[in-house]
mmCIF file of C-alpha atoms in Angstrom:
data_model
loop_
_atom_site.group_PDB
_atom_site.id
_atom_site.type_symbol
_atom_site.label_atom_id
_atom_site.label_comp_id
_atom_site.label_asym_id
_atom_site.label_seq_id
_atom_site.Cartn_x
_atom_site.Cartn_y
_atom_site.Cartn_z
ATOM 1 C CA MET A 22 -81.543 -92.915 128.296
ATOM 2 C CA ILE A 23 -78.667 -95.235 127.355
ATOM 3 C CA ASN A 24 -78.500 -96.467 123.775
ATOM 4 C CA THR A 25 -77.477 -100.054 124.413
ATOM 5 C CA SER A 26 -77.234 -100.844 120.709
ATOM 6 C CA ALA A 27 -74.295 -98.474 120.435
ATOM 7 C CA SER A 28 -72.212 -100.973 122.372
ATOM 8 C CA LEU A 29 -72.313 -103.394 119.429
ATOM 9 C CA HIS A 30 -69.344 -101.591 117.894
ATOM 10 C CA HIS A 31 -67.140 -103.718 120.157
ATOM 11 C CA ALA A 32 -67.735 -106.718 117.883
ATOM 12 C CA PRO A 33 -68.877 -105.656 114.381
ATOM 13 C CA ASP A 34 -69.109 -109.257 113.130
ATOM 14 C CA LEU A 35 -70.641 -110.877 116.175
ATOM 15 C CA ALA A 36 -72.161 -113.860 114.395
ATOM 16 C CA SER A 37 -68.734 -115.156 113.351
ATOM 17 C CA ALA A 38 -66.911 -114.134 116.541
ATOM 18 C CA SER A 39 -65.535 -116.730 118.950
ATOM 19 C CA ASP A 40 -67.281 -117.277 122.289
ATOM 20 C CA ALA A 41 -64.389 -115.498 123.995
ATOM 21 C CA GLU A 42 -64.781 -112.426 121.789
ATOM 22 C CA VAL A 43 -68.529 -112.456 122.404
ATOM 23 C CA ALA A 44 -67.939 -112.583 126.169
ATOM 24 C CA LEU A 45 -65.441 -109.704 125.863
ATOM 25 C CA ALA A 46 -67.822 -107.604 123.789
ATOM 26 C CA ALA A 47 -70.735 -108.251 126.132
ATOM 27 C CA ALA A 48 -68.752 -107.426 129.273
ATOM 28 C CA ARG A 49 -67.398 -104.249 127.716
ATOM 29 C CA ALA A 50 -70.891 -103.213 126.635
ATOM 30 C CA GLY A 51 -72.122 -103.562 130.200
ATOM 31 C CA ALA A 52 -69.070 -101.749 131.555
ATOM 32 C CA ASP A 53 -69.673 -98.821 129.199
ATOM 33 C CA VAL A 54 -73.150 -98.357 130.630
ATOM 34 C CA VAL A 55 -72.023 -98.718 134.237
ATOM 35 C CA ARG A 56 -69.267 -96.166 133.708
ATOM 36 C CA GLU A 57 -71.563 -93.704 131.889
ATOM 37 C CA LEU A 58 -74.159 -93.748 134.667
ATOM 38 C CA TYR A 59 -71.661 -93.511 137.518
ATOM 39 C CA GLY A 60 -72.236 -90.554 139.823
ATOM 40 C CA ARG A 61 -75.809 -89.936 138.734
ATOM 41 C CA ARG A 62 -78.734 -90.063 141.104
ATOM 42 C CA LEU A 63 -80.213 -93.471 140.305
ATOM 43 C CA ASP A 64 -83.488 -95.026 141.351
ATOM 44 C CA ARG A 65 -83.161 -98.149 143.511
ATOM 45 C CA ILE A 66 -85.219 -101.289 143.009
ATOM 46 C CA ASP A 67 -85.677 -103.107 146.316
ATOM 47 C CA LYS A 68 -85.024 -106.860 146.194
ATOM 48 C CA GLY A 69 -85.655 -107.440 149.912
ATOM 49 C CA GLY A 70 -83.240 -108.371 152.673
ATOM 50 C CA GLY A 71 -81.292 -105.143 152.204
ATOM 51 C CA ASP A 72 -80.432 -105.992 148.589
ATOM 52 C CA PHE A 73 -81.279 -103.698 145.709
ATOM 53 C CA ALA A 74 -80.580 -102.960 142.072
ATOM 54 C CA THR A 75 -80.160 -99.599 140.378
ATOM 55 C CA ALA A 76 -81.009 -98.265 136.948
ATOM 56 C CA ALA A 77 -77.380 -98.970 136.043
ATOM 57 C CA ASP A 78 -77.827 -102.692 136.816
ATOM 58 C CA LEU A 79 -80.882 -102.842 134.555
ATOM 59 C CA ALA A 80 -79.381 -100.798 131.710
ATOM 60 C CA GLY A 81 -76.112 -102.712 131.907
ATOM 61 C CA GLU A 82 -77.926 -106.040 131.597
ATOM 62 C CA ARG A 83 -79.877 -104.766 128.586
ATOM 63 C CA ALA A 84 -76.618 -103.795 126.889
ATOM 64 C CA ILE A 85 -75.105 -107.213 127.563
ATOM 65 C CA LEU A 86 -78.217 -108.995 126.312
ATOM 66 C CA ALA A 87 -78.138 -106.946 123.100
ATOM 67 C CA VAL A 88 -74.661 -108.302 122.366
ATOM 68 C CA LEU A 89 -75.543 -111.887 123.254
ATOM 69 C CA ARG A 90 -78.745 -111.853 121.209
ATOM 70 C CA ALA A 91 -76.912 -110.487 118.166
ATOM 71 C CA ALA A 92 -74.082 -112.998 118.492
ATOM 72 C CA ARG A 93 -75.777 -116.119 119.865
ATOM 73 C CA PRO A 94 -79.556 -115.868 119.304
ATOM 74 C CA ASP A 95 -80.097 -119.577 120.002
ATOM 75 C CA ASP A 96 -78.409 -119.528 123.430
ATOM 76 C CA GLY A 97 -80.153 -119.158 126.769
ATOM 77 C CA VAL A 98 -79.284 -116.480 129.333
ATOM 78 C CA LEU A 99 -79.565 -116.335 133.110
ATOM 79 C CA GLY A 100 -79.400 -112.701 134.171
ATOM 80 C CA GLU A 101 -79.044 -111.311 137.666
ATOM 81 C CA GLU A 102 -81.879 -108.880 137.019
ATOM 82 C CA GLY A 103 -83.969 -110.529 134.296
ATOM 83 C CA GLY A 104 -83.707 -114.192 135.267
ATOM 84 C CA GLU A 105 -84.047 -116.922 132.618
ATOM 85 C CA GLN A 106 -84.260 -115.524 129.100
ATOM 86 C CA GLY A 107 -83.703 -116.585 125.518
ATOM 87 C CA ALA A 108 -84.359 -119.896 123.841
ATOM 88 C CA ALA A 109 -86.209 -122.359 126.078
ATOM 89 C CA GLY A 110 -84.240 -125.540 126.671
ATOM 90 C CA ALA A 111 -81.137 -124.148 124.960
ATOM 91 C CA GLY A 112 -78.093 -126.385 125.177
ATOM 92 C CA ARG A 113 -75.884 -123.390 125.931
ATOM 93 C CA GLN A 114 -76.461 -120.824 128.668
ATOM 94 C CA TRP A 115 -74.782 -117.543 129.538
ATOM 95 C CA PHE A 116 -74.581 -116.171 133.081
ATOM 96 C CA VAL A 117 -74.835 -112.396 133.354
ATOM 97 C CA ASP A 118 -74.201 -110.135 136.336
ATOM 98 C CA PRO A 119 -74.221 -106.576 134.962
ATOM 99 C CA LEU A 120 -72.983 -104.881 138.127
ATOM 100 C CA CYS A 121 -71.411 -106.861 140.967
ATOM 101 C CA GLY A 122 -70.748 -104.389 143.750
ATOM 102 C CA THR A 123 -73.975 -102.413 143.478
ATOM 103 C CA LEU A 124 -73.717 -101.021 147.011
ATOM 104 C CA ASN A 125 -70.153 -99.873 146.338
ATOM 105 C CA TYR A 126 -71.297 -98.256 143.093
ATOM 106 C CA ALA A 127 -74.364 -96.585 144.606
ATOM 107 C CA SER A 128 -72.183 -95.240 147.411
ATOM 108 C CA GLY A 129 -69.753 -93.608 144.989
ATOM 109 C CA THR A 130 -67.023 -96.259 145.220
ATOM 110 C CA MET A 131 -65.392 -97.370 141.959
ATOM 111 C CA VAL A 132 -65.105 -101.043 142.856
ATOM 112 C CA ALA A 133 -67.452 -103.114 140.735
ATOM 113 C CA ALA A 134 -67.384 -105.886 138.138
ATOM 114 C CA VAL A 135 -69.361 -106.805 135.048
ATOM 115 C CA ASN A 136 -69.505 -110.602 134.731
ATOM 116 C CA VAL A 137 -70.377 -112.623 131.628
ATOM 117 C CA ALA A 138 -69.772 -116.374 131.383
ATOM 118 C CA LEU A 139 -70.823 -119.218 129.120
ATOM 119 C CA ARG A 140 -71.494 -122.364 131.130
ATOM 120 C CA ASP A 141 -68.334 -124.520 130.924
ATOM 121 C CA GLY A 142 -66.829 -122.140 128.381
ATOM 122 C CA ALA A 143 -65.621 -118.617 127.721
ATOM 123 C CA ALA A 144 -65.963 -115.835 130.275
ATOM 124 C CA ALA A 145 -65.086 -112.187 130.832
ATOM 125 C CA VAL A 146 -64.949 -109.883 133.834
ATOM 126 C CA ALA A 147 -64.775 -106.160 133.066
ATOM 127 C CA ASP A 148 -63.546 -103.442 135.381
ATOM 128 C CA PRO A 149 -65.674 -100.463 134.332
ATOM 129 C CA PHE A 150 -63.267 -97.923 135.806
ATOM 130 C CA GLY A 151 -59.838 -99.516 135.375
ATOM 131 C CA GLY A 152 -60.315 -100.227 131.671
ATOM 132 C CA GLU A 153 -59.305 -103.879 132.038
ATOM 133 C CA VAL A 154 -61.267 -106.903 130.842
ATOM 134 C CA PHE A 155 -60.122 -110.246 132.228
ATOM 135 C CA TRP A 156 -61.126 -113.051 129.872
ATOM 136 C CA THR A 157 -60.743 -116.707 129.074
ATOM 137 C CA ASP A 158 -61.679 -118.988 126.205
ATOM 138 C CA GLY A 159 -61.826 -121.850 128.700
ATOM 139 C CA GLN A 160 -58.211 -122.818 128.123
ATOM 140 C CA VAL A 161 -56.058 -119.727 128.682
ATOM 141 C CA ALA A 162 -56.667 -116.591 130.755
ATOM 142 C CA ARG A 163 -55.629 -113.090 129.741
ATOM 143 C CA VAL A 164 -56.357 -109.441 130.459
ATOM 144 C CA ARG A 165 -57.140 -106.979 127.663
ATOM 145 C CA HIS A 166 -56.174 -103.352 128.177
ATOM 146 C CA ASP A 167 -55.975 -100.719 125.445
ATOM 147 C CA GLY A 168 -56.324 -103.474 122.854
ATOM 148 C CA ASP A 169 -53.414 -105.568 124.134
ATOM 149 C CA ASP A 170 -53.747 -109.025 125.697
ATOM 150 C CA THR A 171 -51.447 -110.149 128.509
ATOM 151 C CA PRO A 172 -51.472 -113.616 130.116
ATOM 152 C CA LEU A 173 -52.788 -113.756 133.672
ATOM 153 C CA GLU A 174 -50.222 -114.977 136.196
ATOM 154 C CA PRO A 175 -51.547 -115.873 139.662
ATOM 155 C CA SER A 176 -49.262 -115.005 142.553
ATOM 156 C CA ALA A 177 -49.569 -115.285 146.314
ATOM 157 C CA ALA A 178 -46.619 -112.971 146.922
ATOM 158 C CA GLY A 179 -48.753 -110.082 148.154
ATOM 159 C CA ARG A 180 -50.503 -112.338 150.736
ATOM 160 C CA LEU A 181 -53.708 -110.345 150.293
ATOM 161 C CA VAL A 182 -56.791 -112.496 150.870
ATOM 162 C CA ASP A 183 -60.212 -111.129 150.048
ATOM 163 C CA VAL A 184 -63.004 -112.473 152.256
ATOM 164 C CA ASN A 185 -66.661 -111.931 151.435
ATOM 165 C CA LEU A 186 -68.561 -110.907 154.564
ATOM 166 C CA ASP A 187 -71.939 -110.405 152.889
ATOM 167 C CA ALA A 188 -74.946 -112.624 153.592
ATOM 168 C CA PRO A 189 -76.134 -115.306 153.174
ATOM 169 C CA PHE A 190 -74.216 -117.533 155.570
ATOM 170 C CA PRO A 191 -75.584 -121.007 154.822
ATOM 171 C CA HIS A 192 -72.843 -122.900 156.658
ATOM 172 C CA ALA A 193 -72.855 -120.993 159.932
ATOM 173 C CA PRO A 194 -72.027 -121.830 162.634
ATOM 174 C CA GLY A 195 -69.735 -124.392 161.015
ATOM 175 C CA PHE A 196 -68.166 -121.638 158.922
ATOM 176 C CA ARG A 197 -68.263 -117.897 159.529
ATOM 177 C CA ALA A 198 -66.044 -115.774 157.313
ATOM 178 C CA VAL A 199 -65.630 -113.127 160.003
ATOM 179 C CA GLU A 200 -64.203 -115.780 162.338
ATOM 180 C CA LEU A 201 -61.649 -116.690 159.691
ATOM 181 C CA LEU A 202 -60.375 -113.110 159.803
ATOM 182 C CA ALA A 203 -60.179 -113.315 163.602
ATOM 183 C CA HIS A 204 -58.229 -116.590 163.587
ATOM 184 C CA PRO A 205 -54.934 -116.023 165.455
ATOM 185 C CA ARG A 206 -52.942 -117.447 162.541
ATOM 186 C CA PHE A 207 -54.689 -115.446 159.824
ATOM 187 C CA GLY A 208 -53.104 -112.083 160.629
ATOM 188 C CA PRO A 209 -49.500 -113.320 160.774
ATOM 189 C CA GLY A 210 -49.840 -115.150 157.465
ATOM 190 C CA PHE A 211 -52.185 -113.018 155.366
ATOM 191 C CA ARG A 212 -53.536 -109.500 154.995
ATOM 192 C CA PRO A 213 -57.335 -109.254 154.905
ATOM 193 C CA ARG A 214 -59.257 -107.316 152.295
ATOM 194 C CA VAL A 215 -63.015 -106.893 151.877
ATOM 195 C CA VAL A 216 -63.763 -105.569 148.405
ATOM 196 C CA SER A 217 -67.438 -106.625 148.351
ATOM 197 C CA SER A 218 -67.386 -107.368 144.647
ATOM 198 C CA SER A 219 -66.574 -110.521 142.719
ATOM 199 C CA MET A 220 -63.920 -108.467 140.920
ATOM 200 C CA ALA A 221 -61.657 -109.842 143.635
ATOM 201 C CA VAL A 222 -62.023 -113.360 142.181
ATOM 202 C CA ALA A 223 -60.608 -112.138 138.864
ATOM 203 C CA TRP A 224 -57.815 -110.473 140.831
ATOM 204 C CA VAL A 225 -56.743 -113.883 142.134
ATOM 205 C CA ALA A 226 -56.235 -115.037 138.551
ATOM 206 C CA ALA A 227 -54.355 -111.805 137.808
ATOM 207 C CA GLY A 228 -51.980 -112.025 140.777
ATOM 208 C CA LYS A 229 -53.547 -109.053 142.581
ATOM 209 C CA ARG A 230 -54.901 -111.268 145.371
ATOM 210 C CA ALA A 231 -53.443 -114.403 146.925
ATOM 211 C CA ALA A 232 -56.909 -115.851 147.477
ATOM 212 C CA TYR A 233 -60.622 -115.229 147.741
ATOM 213 C CA VAL A 234 -62.973 -116.882 150.254
ATOM 214 C CA THR A 235 -66.751 -116.812 150.443
ATOM 215 C CA ASP A 236 -69.538 -118.872 151.937
ATOM 216 C CA GLY A 237 -72.447 -119.922 149.742
ATOM 217 C CA GLY A 238 -73.919 -122.813 147.824
ATOM 218 C CA ASP A 239 -72.539 -124.278 144.616
ATOM 219 C CA LEU A 240 -71.179 -121.158 142.953
ATOM 220 C CA ALA A 241 -69.968 -122.762 139.716
ATOM 221 C CA ASP A 242 -73.199 -121.691 137.978
ATOM 222 C CA SER A 243 -73.708 -118.454 139.869
ATOM 223 C CA VAL A 244 -74.178 -115.268 137.838
ATOM 224 C CA HIS A 245 -71.900 -113.561 140.372
ATOM 225 C CA PHE A 246 -69.053 -116.059 140.397
ATOM 226 C CA ALA A 247 -69.087 -118.205 137.224
ATOM 227 C CA ALA A 248 -66.900 -115.804 135.236
ATOM 228 C CA GLY A 249 -64.297 -115.365 137.990
ATOM 229 C CA ILE A 250 -64.160 -119.100 138.625
ATOM 230 C CA ALA A 251 -63.593 -119.739 134.910
ATOM 231 C CA LEU A 252 -60.734 -117.231 134.913
ATOM 232 C CA CYS A 253 -59.110 -118.786 137.968
ATOM 233 C CA ARG A 254 -59.361 -122.287 136.553
ATOM 234 C CA ALA A 255 -57.862 -121.270 133.204
ATOM 235 C CA ALA A 256 -55.056 -119.375 134.963
ATOM 236 C CA GLY A 257 -54.096 -122.459 136.997
ATOM 237 C CA CYS A 258 -55.386 -121.407 140.404
ATOM 238 C CA VAL A 259 -56.621 -123.907 142.997
ATOM 239 C CA VAL A 260 -60.414 -123.668 143.146
ATOM 240 C CA THR A 261 -62.620 -125.564 145.622
ATOM 241 C CA GLY A 262 -65.480 -125.075 148.038
ATOM 242 C CA ILE A 263 -64.890 -124.164 151.680
ATOM 243 C CA ASP A 264 -64.929 -127.910 152.357
ATOM 244 C CA GLY A 265 -61.924 -128.386 150.083
ATOM 245 C CA GLU A 266 -63.974 -130.312 147.529
ATOM 246 C CA PRO A 267 -64.346 -129.537 143.788
ATOM 247 C CA LEU A 268 -67.121 -127.258 142.597
ATOM 248 C CA GLY A 269 -69.962 -128.439 140.418
ATOM 249 C CA ARG A 270 -70.111 -132.048 141.637
ATOM 250 C CA PRO A 271 -73.191 -133.744 140.123
ATOM 251 C CA GLY A 272 -75.662 -134.698 142.808
ATOM 252 C CA ARG A 273 -73.655 -133.104 145.624
ATOM 253 C CA PRO A 274 -74.280 -129.598 146.966
ATOM 254 C CA GLY A 275 -71.472 -127.101 146.594
ATOM 255 C CA ARG A 276 -70.176 -125.157 149.559
ATOM 256 C CA GLY A 277 -68.931 -121.667 148.837
ATOM 257 C CA LEU A 278 -65.584 -120.877 147.273
ATOM 258 C CA VAL A 279 -61.887 -120.852 148.052
ATOM 259 C CA ALA A 280 -59.887 -119.645 145.042
ATOM 260 C CA ALA A 281 -56.155 -119.529 145.724
ATOM 261 C CA ALA A 282 -53.191 -118.539 143.595
ATOM 262 C CA ASP A 283 -51.341 -121.753 144.430
ATOM 263 C CA GLN A 284 -51.631 -125.020 146.335
ATOM 264 C CA ARG A 285 -49.651 -123.822 149.338
ATOM 265 C CA THR A 286 -51.925 -120.823 149.892
ATOM 266 C CA HIS A 287 -55.001 -123.012 149.482
ATOM 267 C CA ASP A 288 -53.664 -125.541 151.992
ATOM 268 C CA GLU A 289 -52.924 -122.795 154.529
ATOM 269 C CA LEU A 290 -56.430 -121.352 154.232
ATOM 270 C CA MET A 291 -58.095 -124.752 154.431
ATOM 271 C CA ALA A 292 -56.147 -125.480 157.616
ATOM 272 C CA LEU A 293 -57.498 -122.271 159.151
ATOM 273 C CA ILE A 294 -61.057 -122.972 157.988
ATOM 274 C CA ARG A 295 -61.013 -126.460 159.497
ATOM 275 C CA ASP A 296 -59.692 -125.013 162.742
ATOM 276 C CA LEU A 297 -62.685 -122.711 163.179
ATOM 277 C CA PRO A 298 -65.159 -123.518 165.967
ATOM 278 C CA GLY A 299 -67.716 -125.972 164.672
ATOM 279 C CA SER A 300 -65.831 -126.698 161.457
ATOM 280 C CA PRO A 301 -66.089 -130.509 161.855
ATOM 281 C CA ALA A 302 -69.734 -129.979 160.829
ATOM 282 C CA LEU A 303 -68.416 -129.327 157.317
ATOM 283 C CA PRO A 304 -68.391 -132.596 155.421
ATOM 284 C CA GLY A 305 -65.416 -133.335 153.232
ATOM 285 C CA HIS A 306 -61.787 -133.002 154.146
ATOM 286 C CA GLY A 307 -60.229 -132.744 150.736
ATOM 287 C CA HIS A 308 -56.699 -131.481 150.392
ATOM 288 C CA GLY A 309 -57.382 -129.025 147.600
ATOM 289 C CA HIS A 310 -58.355 -130.044 144.106
ATOM 290 C CA ALA A 311 -57.526 -127.799 141.186
ATOM 291 C CA GLY A 312 -60.914 -127.256 139.683
#
């Protein structure tokens, strides 16, 4: 049994802490649980469609919620496992994904992320095994390691592009991520990676990936992606949907995510996406809007 209250030592004066420090403390609390339970035989909770959660997902979310409730009792929370929680009709809402990369984790692979984000505000993405927490106050983006903060500096120099191949595929056949990897100009220009965790979005902000591409709906308010998107925006990356349009447009559906370290990389990827068979079915032909 994990004592989730023990994680509160990360922020002894939570009530007076900034939103960024609350996000950091919450992400670290979840990461502590995920790391502690790693390697154990864990029960799986079937979600249908091949998706599942583990006891680590549930315990990690409880630890995160303990921090958020202590620090911001009047805020709402949308959790990956627990859904809508907290004050009804709250003006502020936190997005919580306690373990992104559950299949990796359950298979004994140390590639997972703990995501905590305040809507339109602070966010943190913790690497449970690398000891890093990528965070932003909504203005600047940094990584905390061993108590030290270092600014995040996006870079496309490595040319590594992470592409999410997991379902759902709402824009097929107009867009299929696997076809992007097979594009004859993708290989000469980029090197594909498939991490299967939203940790790769934070890596774009940190300069460890040139870009990240995924299909999906409007991911700006997704428990999986909100924190990584906030990091990329604060770090100065170019962030759009797969149609090249900004995320979070009122009254207009979002279309996945292209987060690139710089405008040139974003333009190159958008050119490949629009060249895919059926891509004219994608509305919008923006030229990349920093979002």
